[in-house]
Coordinates of C-alpha atoms in Angstrom, one line a residue:
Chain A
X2 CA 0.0 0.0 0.0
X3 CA 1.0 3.4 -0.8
X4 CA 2.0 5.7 2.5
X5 CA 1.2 8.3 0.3
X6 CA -2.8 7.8 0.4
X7 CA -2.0 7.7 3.9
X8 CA -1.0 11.1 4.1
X9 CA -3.0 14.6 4.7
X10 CA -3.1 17.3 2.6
X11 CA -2.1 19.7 5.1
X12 CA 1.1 19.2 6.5
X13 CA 1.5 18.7 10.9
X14 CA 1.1 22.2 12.1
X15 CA 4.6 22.0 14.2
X16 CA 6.3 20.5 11.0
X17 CA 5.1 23.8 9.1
X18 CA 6.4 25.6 12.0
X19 CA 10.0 24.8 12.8
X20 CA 10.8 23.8 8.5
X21 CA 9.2 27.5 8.2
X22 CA 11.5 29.3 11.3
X23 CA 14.3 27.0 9.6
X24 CA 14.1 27.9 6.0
X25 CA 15.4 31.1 6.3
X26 CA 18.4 29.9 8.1
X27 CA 19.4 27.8 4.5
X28 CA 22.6 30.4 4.0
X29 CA 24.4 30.4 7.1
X30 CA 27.0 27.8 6.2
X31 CA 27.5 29.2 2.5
X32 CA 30.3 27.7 0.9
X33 CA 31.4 27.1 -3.0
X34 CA 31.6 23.3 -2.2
X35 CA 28.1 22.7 -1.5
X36 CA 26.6 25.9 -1.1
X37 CA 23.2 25.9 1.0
X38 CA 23.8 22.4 1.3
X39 CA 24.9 22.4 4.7
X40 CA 22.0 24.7 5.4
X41 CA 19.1 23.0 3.7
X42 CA 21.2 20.0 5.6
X43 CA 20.3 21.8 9.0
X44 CA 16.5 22.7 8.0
X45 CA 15.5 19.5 7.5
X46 CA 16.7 17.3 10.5
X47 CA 13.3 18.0 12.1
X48 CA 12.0 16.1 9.2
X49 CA 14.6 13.0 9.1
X50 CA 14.3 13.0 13.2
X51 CA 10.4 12.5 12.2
X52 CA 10.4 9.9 9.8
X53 CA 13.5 7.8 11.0
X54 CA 12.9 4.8 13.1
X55 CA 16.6 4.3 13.8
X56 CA 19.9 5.8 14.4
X57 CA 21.0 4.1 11.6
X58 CA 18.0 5.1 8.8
X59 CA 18.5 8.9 9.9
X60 CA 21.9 8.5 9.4
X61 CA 21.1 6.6 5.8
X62 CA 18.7 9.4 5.1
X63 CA 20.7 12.7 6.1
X64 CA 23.5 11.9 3.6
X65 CA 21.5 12.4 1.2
X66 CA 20.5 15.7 2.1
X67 CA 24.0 17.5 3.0
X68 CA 25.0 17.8 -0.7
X69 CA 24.6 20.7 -3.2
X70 CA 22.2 22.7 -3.8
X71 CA 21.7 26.6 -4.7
X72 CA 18.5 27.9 -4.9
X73 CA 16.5 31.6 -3.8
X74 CA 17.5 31.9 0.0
X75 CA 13.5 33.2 0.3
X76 CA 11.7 30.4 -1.8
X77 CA 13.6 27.3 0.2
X78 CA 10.4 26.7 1.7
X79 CA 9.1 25.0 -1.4
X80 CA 11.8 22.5 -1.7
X81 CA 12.1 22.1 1.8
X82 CA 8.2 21.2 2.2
X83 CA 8.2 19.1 -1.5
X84 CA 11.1 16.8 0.6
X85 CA 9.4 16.3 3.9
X86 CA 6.4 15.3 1.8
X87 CA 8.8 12.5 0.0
X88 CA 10.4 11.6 3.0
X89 CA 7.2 10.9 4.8
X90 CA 5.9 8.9 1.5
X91 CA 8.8 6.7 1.8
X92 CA 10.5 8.5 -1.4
X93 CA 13.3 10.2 0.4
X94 CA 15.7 8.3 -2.7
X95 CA 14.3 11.2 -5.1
X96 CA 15.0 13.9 -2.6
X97 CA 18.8 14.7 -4.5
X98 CA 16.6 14.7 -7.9
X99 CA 14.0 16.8 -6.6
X100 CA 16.7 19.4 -5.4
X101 CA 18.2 19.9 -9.1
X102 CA 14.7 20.3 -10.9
X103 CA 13.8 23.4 -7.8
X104 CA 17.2 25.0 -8.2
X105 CA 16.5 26.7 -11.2
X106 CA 12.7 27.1 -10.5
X107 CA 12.8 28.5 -6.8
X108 CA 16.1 31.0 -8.4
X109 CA 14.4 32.3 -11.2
X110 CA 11.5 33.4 -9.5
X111 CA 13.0 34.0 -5.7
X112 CA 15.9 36.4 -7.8
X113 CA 13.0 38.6 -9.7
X114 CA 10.5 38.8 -7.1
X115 CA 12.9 39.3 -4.2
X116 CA 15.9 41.0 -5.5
X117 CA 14.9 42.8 -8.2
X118 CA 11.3 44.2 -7.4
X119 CA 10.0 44.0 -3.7
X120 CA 13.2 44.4 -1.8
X121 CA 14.4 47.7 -3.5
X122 CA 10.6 49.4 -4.3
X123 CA 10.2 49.0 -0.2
X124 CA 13.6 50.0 0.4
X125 CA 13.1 53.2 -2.0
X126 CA 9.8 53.8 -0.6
X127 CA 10.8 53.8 3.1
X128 CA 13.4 56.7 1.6
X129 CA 10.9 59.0 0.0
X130 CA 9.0 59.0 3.3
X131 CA 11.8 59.9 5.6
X132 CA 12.8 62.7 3.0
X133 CA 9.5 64.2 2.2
X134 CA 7.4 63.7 6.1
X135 CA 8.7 66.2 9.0
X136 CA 11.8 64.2 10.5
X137 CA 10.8 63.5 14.2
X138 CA 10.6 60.9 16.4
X139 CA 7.5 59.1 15.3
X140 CA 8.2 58.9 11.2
X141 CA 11.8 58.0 12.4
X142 CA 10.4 55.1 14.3
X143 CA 7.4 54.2 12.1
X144 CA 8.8 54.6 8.7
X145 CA 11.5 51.7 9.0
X146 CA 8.8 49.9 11.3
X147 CA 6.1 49.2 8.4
X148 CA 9.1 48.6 5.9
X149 CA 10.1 46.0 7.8
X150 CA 6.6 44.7 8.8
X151 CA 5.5 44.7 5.2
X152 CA 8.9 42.8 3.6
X153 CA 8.3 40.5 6.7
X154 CA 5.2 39.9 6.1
X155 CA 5.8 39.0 2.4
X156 CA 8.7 36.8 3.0
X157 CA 7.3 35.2 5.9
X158 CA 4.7 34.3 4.1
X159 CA 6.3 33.1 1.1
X160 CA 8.2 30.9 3.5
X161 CA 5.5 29.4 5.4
X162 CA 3.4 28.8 2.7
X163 CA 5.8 27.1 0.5
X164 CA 6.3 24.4 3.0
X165 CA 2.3 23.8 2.6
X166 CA 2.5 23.8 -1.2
X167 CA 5.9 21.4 -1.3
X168 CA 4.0 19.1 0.8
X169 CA 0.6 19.7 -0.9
X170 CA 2.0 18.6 -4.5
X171 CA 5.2 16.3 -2.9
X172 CA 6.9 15.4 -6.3
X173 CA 4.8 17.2 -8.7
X174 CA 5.8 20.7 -6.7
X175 CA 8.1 22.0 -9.7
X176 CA 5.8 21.7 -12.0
X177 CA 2.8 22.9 -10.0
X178 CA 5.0 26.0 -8.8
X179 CA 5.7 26.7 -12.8
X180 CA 2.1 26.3 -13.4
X181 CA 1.3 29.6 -11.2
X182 CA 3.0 31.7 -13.7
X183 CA 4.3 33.9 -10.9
X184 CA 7.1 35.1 -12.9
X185 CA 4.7 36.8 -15.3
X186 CA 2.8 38.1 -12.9
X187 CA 5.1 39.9 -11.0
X188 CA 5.5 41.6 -13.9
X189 CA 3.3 44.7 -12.9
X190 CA 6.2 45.3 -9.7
X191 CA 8.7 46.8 -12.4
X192 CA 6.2 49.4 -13.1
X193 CA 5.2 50.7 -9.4
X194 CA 9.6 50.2 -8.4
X195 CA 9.6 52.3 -11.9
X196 CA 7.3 55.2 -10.5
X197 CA 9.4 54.8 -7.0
X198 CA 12.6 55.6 -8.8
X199 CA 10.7 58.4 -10.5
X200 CA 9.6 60.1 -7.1
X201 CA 12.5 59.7 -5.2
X202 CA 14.3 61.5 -8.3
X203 CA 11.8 64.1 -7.9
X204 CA 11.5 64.5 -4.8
X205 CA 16.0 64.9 -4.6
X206 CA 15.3 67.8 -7.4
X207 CA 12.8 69.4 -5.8
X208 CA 14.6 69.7 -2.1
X209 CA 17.5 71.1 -3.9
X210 CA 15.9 73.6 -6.4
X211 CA 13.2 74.5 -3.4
X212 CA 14.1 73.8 -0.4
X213 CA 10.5 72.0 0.2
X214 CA 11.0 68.3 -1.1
X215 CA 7.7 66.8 -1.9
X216 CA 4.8 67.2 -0.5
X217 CA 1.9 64.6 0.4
X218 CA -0.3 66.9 -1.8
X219 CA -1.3 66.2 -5.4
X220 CA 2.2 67.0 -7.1
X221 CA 2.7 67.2 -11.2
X222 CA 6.0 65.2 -10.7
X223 CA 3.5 62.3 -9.1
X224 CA 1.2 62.3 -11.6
X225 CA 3.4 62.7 -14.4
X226 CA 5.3 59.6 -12.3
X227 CA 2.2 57.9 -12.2
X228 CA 1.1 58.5 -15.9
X229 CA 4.4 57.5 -17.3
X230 CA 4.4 54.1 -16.2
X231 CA 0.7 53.5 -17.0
X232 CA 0.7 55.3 -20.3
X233 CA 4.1 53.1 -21.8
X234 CA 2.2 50.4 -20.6
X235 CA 4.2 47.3 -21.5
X236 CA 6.7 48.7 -23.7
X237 CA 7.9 50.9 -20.7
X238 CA 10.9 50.6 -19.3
X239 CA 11.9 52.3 -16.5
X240 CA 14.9 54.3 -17.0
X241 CA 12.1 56.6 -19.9
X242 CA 9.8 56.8 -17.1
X243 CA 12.6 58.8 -15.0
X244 CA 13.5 60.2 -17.8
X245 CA 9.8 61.8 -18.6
X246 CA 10.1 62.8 -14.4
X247 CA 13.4 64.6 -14.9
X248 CA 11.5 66.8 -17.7
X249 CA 8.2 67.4 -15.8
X250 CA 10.0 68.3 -12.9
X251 CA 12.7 70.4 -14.2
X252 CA 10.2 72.5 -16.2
X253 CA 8.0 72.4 -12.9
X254 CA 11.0 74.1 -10.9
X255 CA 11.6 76.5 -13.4
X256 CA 8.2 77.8 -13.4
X257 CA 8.1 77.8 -9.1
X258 CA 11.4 80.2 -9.9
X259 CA 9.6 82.0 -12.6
X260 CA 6.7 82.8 -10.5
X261 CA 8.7 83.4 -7.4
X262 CA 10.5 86.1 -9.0
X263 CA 7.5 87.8 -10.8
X264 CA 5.1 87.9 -7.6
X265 CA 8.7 89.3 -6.2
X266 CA 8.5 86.8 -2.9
X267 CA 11.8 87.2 -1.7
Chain B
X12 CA 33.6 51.8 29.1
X13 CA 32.0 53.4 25.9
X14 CA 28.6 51.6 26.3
X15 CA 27.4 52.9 23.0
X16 CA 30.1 51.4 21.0
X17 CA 29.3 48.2 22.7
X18 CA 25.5 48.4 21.5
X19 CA 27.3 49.2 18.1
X20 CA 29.7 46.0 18.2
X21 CA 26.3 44.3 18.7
X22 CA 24.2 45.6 16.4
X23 CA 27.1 44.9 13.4
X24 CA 26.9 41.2 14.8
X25 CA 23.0 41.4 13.8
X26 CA 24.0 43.2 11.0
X27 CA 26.4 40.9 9.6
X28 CA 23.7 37.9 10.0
X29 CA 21.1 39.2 8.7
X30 CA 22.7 40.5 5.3
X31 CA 23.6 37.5 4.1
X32 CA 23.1 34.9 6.2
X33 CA 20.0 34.8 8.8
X34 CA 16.7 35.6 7.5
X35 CA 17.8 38.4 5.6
X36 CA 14.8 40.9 6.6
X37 CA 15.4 44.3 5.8
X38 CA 17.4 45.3 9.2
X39 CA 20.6 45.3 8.4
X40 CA 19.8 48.0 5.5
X41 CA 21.5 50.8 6.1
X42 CA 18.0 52.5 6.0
X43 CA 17.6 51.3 9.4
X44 CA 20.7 50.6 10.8
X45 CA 21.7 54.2 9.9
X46 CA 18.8 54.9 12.9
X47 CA 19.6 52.4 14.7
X48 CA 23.3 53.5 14.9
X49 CA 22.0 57.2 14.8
X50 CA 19.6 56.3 17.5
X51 CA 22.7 54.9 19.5
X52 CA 25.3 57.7 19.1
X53 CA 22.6 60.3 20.0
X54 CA 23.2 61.8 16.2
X55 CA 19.8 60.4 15.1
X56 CA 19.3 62.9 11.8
X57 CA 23.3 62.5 10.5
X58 CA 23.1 58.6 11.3
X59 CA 19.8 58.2 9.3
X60 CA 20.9 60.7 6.2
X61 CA 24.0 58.5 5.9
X62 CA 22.2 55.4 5.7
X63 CA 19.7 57.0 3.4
X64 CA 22.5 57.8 1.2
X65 CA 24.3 54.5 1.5
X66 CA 20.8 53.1 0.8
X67 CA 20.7 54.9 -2.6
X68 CA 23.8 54.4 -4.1
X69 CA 23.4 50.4 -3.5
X70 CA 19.7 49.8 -3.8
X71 CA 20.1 47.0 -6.2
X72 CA 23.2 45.4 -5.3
X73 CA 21.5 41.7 -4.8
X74 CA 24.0 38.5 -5.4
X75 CA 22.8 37.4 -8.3
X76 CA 24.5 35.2 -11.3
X77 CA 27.8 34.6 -9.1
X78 CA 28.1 38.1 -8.6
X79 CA 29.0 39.5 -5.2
X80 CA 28.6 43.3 -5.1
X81 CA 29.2 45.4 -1.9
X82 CA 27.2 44.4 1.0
X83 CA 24.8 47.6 1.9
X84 CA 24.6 46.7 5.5
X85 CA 27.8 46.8 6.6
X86 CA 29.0 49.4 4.6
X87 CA 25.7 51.2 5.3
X88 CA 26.8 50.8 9.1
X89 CA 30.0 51.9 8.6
X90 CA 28.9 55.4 7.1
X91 CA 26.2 55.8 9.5
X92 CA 28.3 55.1 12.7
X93 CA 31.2 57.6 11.3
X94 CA 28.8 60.1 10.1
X95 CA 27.1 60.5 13.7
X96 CA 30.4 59.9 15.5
X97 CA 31.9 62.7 13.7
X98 CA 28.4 64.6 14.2
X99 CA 28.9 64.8 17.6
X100 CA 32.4 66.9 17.1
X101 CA 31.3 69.4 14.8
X102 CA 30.3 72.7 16.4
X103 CA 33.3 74.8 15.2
X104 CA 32.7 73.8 11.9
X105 CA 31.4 76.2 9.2
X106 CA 29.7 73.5 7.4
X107 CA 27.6 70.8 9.5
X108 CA 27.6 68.6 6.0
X109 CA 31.8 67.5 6.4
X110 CA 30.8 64.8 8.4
X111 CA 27.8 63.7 6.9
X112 CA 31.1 63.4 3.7
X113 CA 33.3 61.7 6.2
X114 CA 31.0 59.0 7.1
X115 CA 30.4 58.7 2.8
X116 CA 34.0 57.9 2.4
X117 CA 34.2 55.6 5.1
X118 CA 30.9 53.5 4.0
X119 CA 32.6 53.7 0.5
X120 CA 35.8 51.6 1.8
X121 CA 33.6 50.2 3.7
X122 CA 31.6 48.9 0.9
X123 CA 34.9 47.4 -0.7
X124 CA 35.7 45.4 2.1
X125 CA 32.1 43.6 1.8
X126 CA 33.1 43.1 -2.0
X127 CA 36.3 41.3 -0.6
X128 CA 35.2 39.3 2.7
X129 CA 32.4 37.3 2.0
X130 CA 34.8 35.4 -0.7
X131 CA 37.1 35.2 2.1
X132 CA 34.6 33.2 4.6
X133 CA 33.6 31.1 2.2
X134 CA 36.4 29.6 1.2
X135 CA 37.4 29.9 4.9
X136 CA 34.3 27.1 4.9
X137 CA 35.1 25.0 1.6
X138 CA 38.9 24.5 3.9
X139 CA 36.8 23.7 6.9
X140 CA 34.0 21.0 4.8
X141 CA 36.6 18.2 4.0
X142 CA 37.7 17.8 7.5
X143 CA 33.9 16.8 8.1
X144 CA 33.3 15.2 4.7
X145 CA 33.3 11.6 6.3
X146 CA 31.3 12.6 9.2
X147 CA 28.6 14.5 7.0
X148 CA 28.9 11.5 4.2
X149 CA 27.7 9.1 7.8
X150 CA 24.9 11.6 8.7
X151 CA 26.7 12.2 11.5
X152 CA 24.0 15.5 13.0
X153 CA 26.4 16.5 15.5
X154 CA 28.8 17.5 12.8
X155 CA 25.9 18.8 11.1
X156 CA 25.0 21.1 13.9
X157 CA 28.6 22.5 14.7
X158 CA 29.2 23.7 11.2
X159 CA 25.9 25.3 11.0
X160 CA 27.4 27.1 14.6
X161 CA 30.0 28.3 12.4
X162 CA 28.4 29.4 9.8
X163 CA 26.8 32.0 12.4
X164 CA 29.7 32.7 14.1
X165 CA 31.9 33.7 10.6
X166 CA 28.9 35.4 9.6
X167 CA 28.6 37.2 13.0
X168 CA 32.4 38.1 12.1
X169 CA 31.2 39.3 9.0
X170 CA 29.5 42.4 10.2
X171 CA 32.3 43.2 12.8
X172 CA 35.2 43.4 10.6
X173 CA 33.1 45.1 7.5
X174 CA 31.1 47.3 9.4
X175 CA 32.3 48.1 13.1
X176 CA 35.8 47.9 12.2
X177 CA 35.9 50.8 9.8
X178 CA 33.1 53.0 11.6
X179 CA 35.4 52.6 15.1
X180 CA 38.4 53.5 12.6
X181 CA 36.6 56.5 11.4
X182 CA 35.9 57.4 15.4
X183 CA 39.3 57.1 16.2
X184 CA 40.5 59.0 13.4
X185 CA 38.3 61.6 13.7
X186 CA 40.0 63.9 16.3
X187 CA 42.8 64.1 13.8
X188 CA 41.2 64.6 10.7
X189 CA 39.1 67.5 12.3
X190 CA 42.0 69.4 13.6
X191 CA 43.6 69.4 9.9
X192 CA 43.3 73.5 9.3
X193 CA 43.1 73.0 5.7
X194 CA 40.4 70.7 5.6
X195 CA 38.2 72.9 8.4
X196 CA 38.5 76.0 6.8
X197 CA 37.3 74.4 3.3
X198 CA 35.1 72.4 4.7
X199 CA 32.8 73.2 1.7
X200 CA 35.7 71.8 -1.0
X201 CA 36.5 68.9 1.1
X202 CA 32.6 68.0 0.8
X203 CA 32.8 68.4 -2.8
X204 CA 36.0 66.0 -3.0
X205 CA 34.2 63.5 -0.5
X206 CA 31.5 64.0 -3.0
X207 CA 33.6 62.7 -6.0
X208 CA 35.3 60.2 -4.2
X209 CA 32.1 58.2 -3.0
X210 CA 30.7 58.5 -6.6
X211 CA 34.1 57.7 -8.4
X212 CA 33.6 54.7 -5.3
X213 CA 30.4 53.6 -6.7
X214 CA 31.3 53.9 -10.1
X215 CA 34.5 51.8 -10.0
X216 CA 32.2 48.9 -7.9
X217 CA 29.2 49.4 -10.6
X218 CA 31.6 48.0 -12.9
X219 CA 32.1 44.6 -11.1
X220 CA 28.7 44.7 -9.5
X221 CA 26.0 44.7 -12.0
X222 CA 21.9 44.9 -11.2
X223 CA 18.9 46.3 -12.6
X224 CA 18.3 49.0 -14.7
X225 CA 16.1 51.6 -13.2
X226 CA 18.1 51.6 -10.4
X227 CA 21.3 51.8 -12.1
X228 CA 20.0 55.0 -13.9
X229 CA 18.2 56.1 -11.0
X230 CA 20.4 56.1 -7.8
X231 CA 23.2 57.8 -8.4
X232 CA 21.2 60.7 -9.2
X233 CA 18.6 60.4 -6.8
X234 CA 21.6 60.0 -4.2
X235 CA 23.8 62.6 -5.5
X236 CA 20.9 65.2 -5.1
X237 CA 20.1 64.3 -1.7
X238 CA 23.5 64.3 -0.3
X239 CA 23.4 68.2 -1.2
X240 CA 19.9 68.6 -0.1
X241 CA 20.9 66.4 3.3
X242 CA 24.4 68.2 4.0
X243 CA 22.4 71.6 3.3
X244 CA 19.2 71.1 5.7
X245 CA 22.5 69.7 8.1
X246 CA 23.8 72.7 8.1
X247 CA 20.7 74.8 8.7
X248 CA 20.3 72.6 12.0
X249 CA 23.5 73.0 13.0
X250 CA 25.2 75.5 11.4

């Protein structure tokens, strides 16, 4: 009979729990040997400790597990989960295999969502706030606070999650992970970390050329930051954007000096 | 015993896990270790704008296709802890904005040191993995466990020797720098020469580092403006 019919489809709450706290601990022993191997090593003793009977079956099953393997430090949790589930069906022998199809799966994806979009659009984000709100002590505090509650929140969730999903589609995760198309639709991140760039560029030219920065009110360089990305659609790309935002807001600083001068201000 | 250099030996222990090893959340970005370290020296405004600015200049710098460009965090922390520390010394100056350059240059050299060490470490760990290849190739978990130990402790290293270590060089320098008559009476040039020097910096790294596009176009610009906008509203606070 097939442990796997014996299985649920959710995997033990305290299993979900301790691979989840775990998975982001995959880098720690980083070498060019084996890589996260030693990590992903580490993450899933819980696992072997579960599913061995013996001293001597964990110690058959762990070697198999120490060995290379490079993947998205943040998307771990999928492989991580997708092994527990084998191990657990009796199928830890396809564990190494399993490994080499999610490298370049969990990489691809965990590199374009992670690196490239949500890490610096919150990053840039939390910057325009603490140059354009009054510095004091509760923006200082707060700013950095929901920057790292929302990336936590993301990640975190990413994490735990992809232990459910690994153990949810056990040997069929690589394919079920391709099937969600995430890569294209993250797509639309590129556009807002587009706009981002645009603002905080405004918002630099418009504390030097006035002294004010940007303000939370409606602002052309927003809107034109704004309209830019939407308007290019998805031929934009986002160095034209900024480049569209450096005209609207040079223009807009020369007209501020312009009308300074004629309503004689100073 | 300077407590608050304590709190920042610490803090670069954090640092140094968290960029590259332990969860990598967004706290050791200089975004908010600049605070944190701001927060700590009692320079809150200069530790912050010299992590905003370290922030900027390497906003995309993410390891990606092999590629190891300069670690934000530590050299983040390094400009943010020589930035305040010099803060603290400044009320003869004419311009309030020198030390927001002297913590620039020192997150710049900073920044090359995190291009250097974390080759260092690991092959510090391939040496170490054959002395336990027969232990890991039994399953042996104790030998499991110990070198995931030191993979925290080298990482914990990390962040002391590319962080702390140049921001508690810039400390000690400090005194000396400051007294230099040339440099205090053109305080102005010598923040246009820190200027050039951090760009030139990120210019020469760009080359070996890589990353996206937007930001690439985006950054130095964006960080460039700031610095002047920072080191003038500096000055109006302290000046």
């Amino acid at each position: 009979m097939n442990g796997a019919n014996l299985l649920p489809d959710k995997p033990p709450r305290k299993l979900v729990w301790s691979l989840g706290w775990r998975s982001g601990l995959v880098q720690t022993f980083f070498s060019h040997q084996r890589m996260q191997g030693i990590g992903v090593g580490w993450a899933l003793l819980p696992v072997l400790q579960r599913w061995s009977r013996s001293d001597d079956e964990f110690r058959r099953k762990a070697e198999r597990h120490f060995a290379y393997y490079n993947g998205n430090p943040y998307l771990a949790s999928f492989t991580l989960g997708a092994i527990a589930r084998l191990e657990a069906e009796g199928e830890g022998e396809r564990a190494p295999g399993m490994k080499q199809r999610m490298m370049p799966i969990t990489g691809a994806l965990g590199d374009r969502l992670f690196w490239h979009h949500l890490r610096p659009m919150i990053l840039a984000g939390c910057t325009i706030l603490l140059l354009t709100l009054p510095l004091n002590d509760t923006v200082v505090t707060l700013v950095p606070a929901v920057a790292l509650f929302l990336f936590g929140f993301i990640s975190w969730s990413f994490r735990f999650s992809g232990i459910r999903f690994g153990w949810r589609h056990g040997k069929d995760t690589p394919y079920a992970l391709s099937r969600l198309n995430l890569l294209r639709r993250s797509g639309f991140l590129g556009y807002i970390g587009a706009m981002i760039a645009g603002v905080v560029v405004s918002a630099g030219i418009l504390q030097v050329t006035t002294g004010s920065g940007l303000s939370i009110e409606v602002n052309p360089s927003v809107l034109a930051s704004i309209a830019a990305g939407l308007l290019l659609g998805r031929r934009a790309t986002p160095v034209w954007v900024v480049l569209i935002i450096l005209v609207v807001v040079v223009l807009e600083a020369v007209m501020m000096s312009r009308t300074t001068v004629a309503t004689g201000v100073f | 015993m300077d407590w608050s250099l304590v709190g920042a030996l610490l803090l670069a222990v954090i640092i140094g896990l968290d960029s590259s090893a332990a969860f990598m959340t967004l706290v050791g970005q200089p975004v908010v270790t600049g605070i944190l370290v701001g927060a700590l020296s009692g320079h809150i405004e200069a530790g912050m704008t010299a992590g905003l600015l370290m922030q900027l200049l390497w906003l995309d710098a993410s390891p990606l296709g092999g590629k190891l460009p300069p670690d934000p965090g530590p050299s983040g922390f390094a400009a943010a802890m020589a930035a305040a520390g010099a803060a603290a010394g400044t009320d003869g100056f004419a311009w309030a904005g020198f030390p927001l350059a002297y913590g620039m240059l020192w997150g710049t050299i900073a920044a090359y040191g995190t291009m250097l060490l974390p080759n260092l470490i690991r092959r510090f760990h391939d040496r170490l993995l054959p002395l336990f290849d027969l232990a890991l190739e039994a399953g042996d978990r104790g030998t499991l466990k110990r070198l995931f130990y030191m993979g925290l402790l080298s990482n914990g290293f990390y962040g002391i020797i590319a962080g702390w270590l140049p921001g508690a060089a810039a400390l000690l320098l400090w005194p000396w720098v400051s007294s230099i008559p040339l440099l205090v009476q053109h305080a102005n040039a010598s923040l246009a020469v820190g200027t050039l020097l951090v760009l030139g910096g990120w210019g020469l790294a760009r080359l070996y580092a890589g990353g996206s596009r937007w930001i690439a176009f985006t950054a130095p610009i964006a960080a460039t403006l700031l610095y002047l906008a920072f080191a003038g509203r500096l000055s109006g606070v302290n000046g």
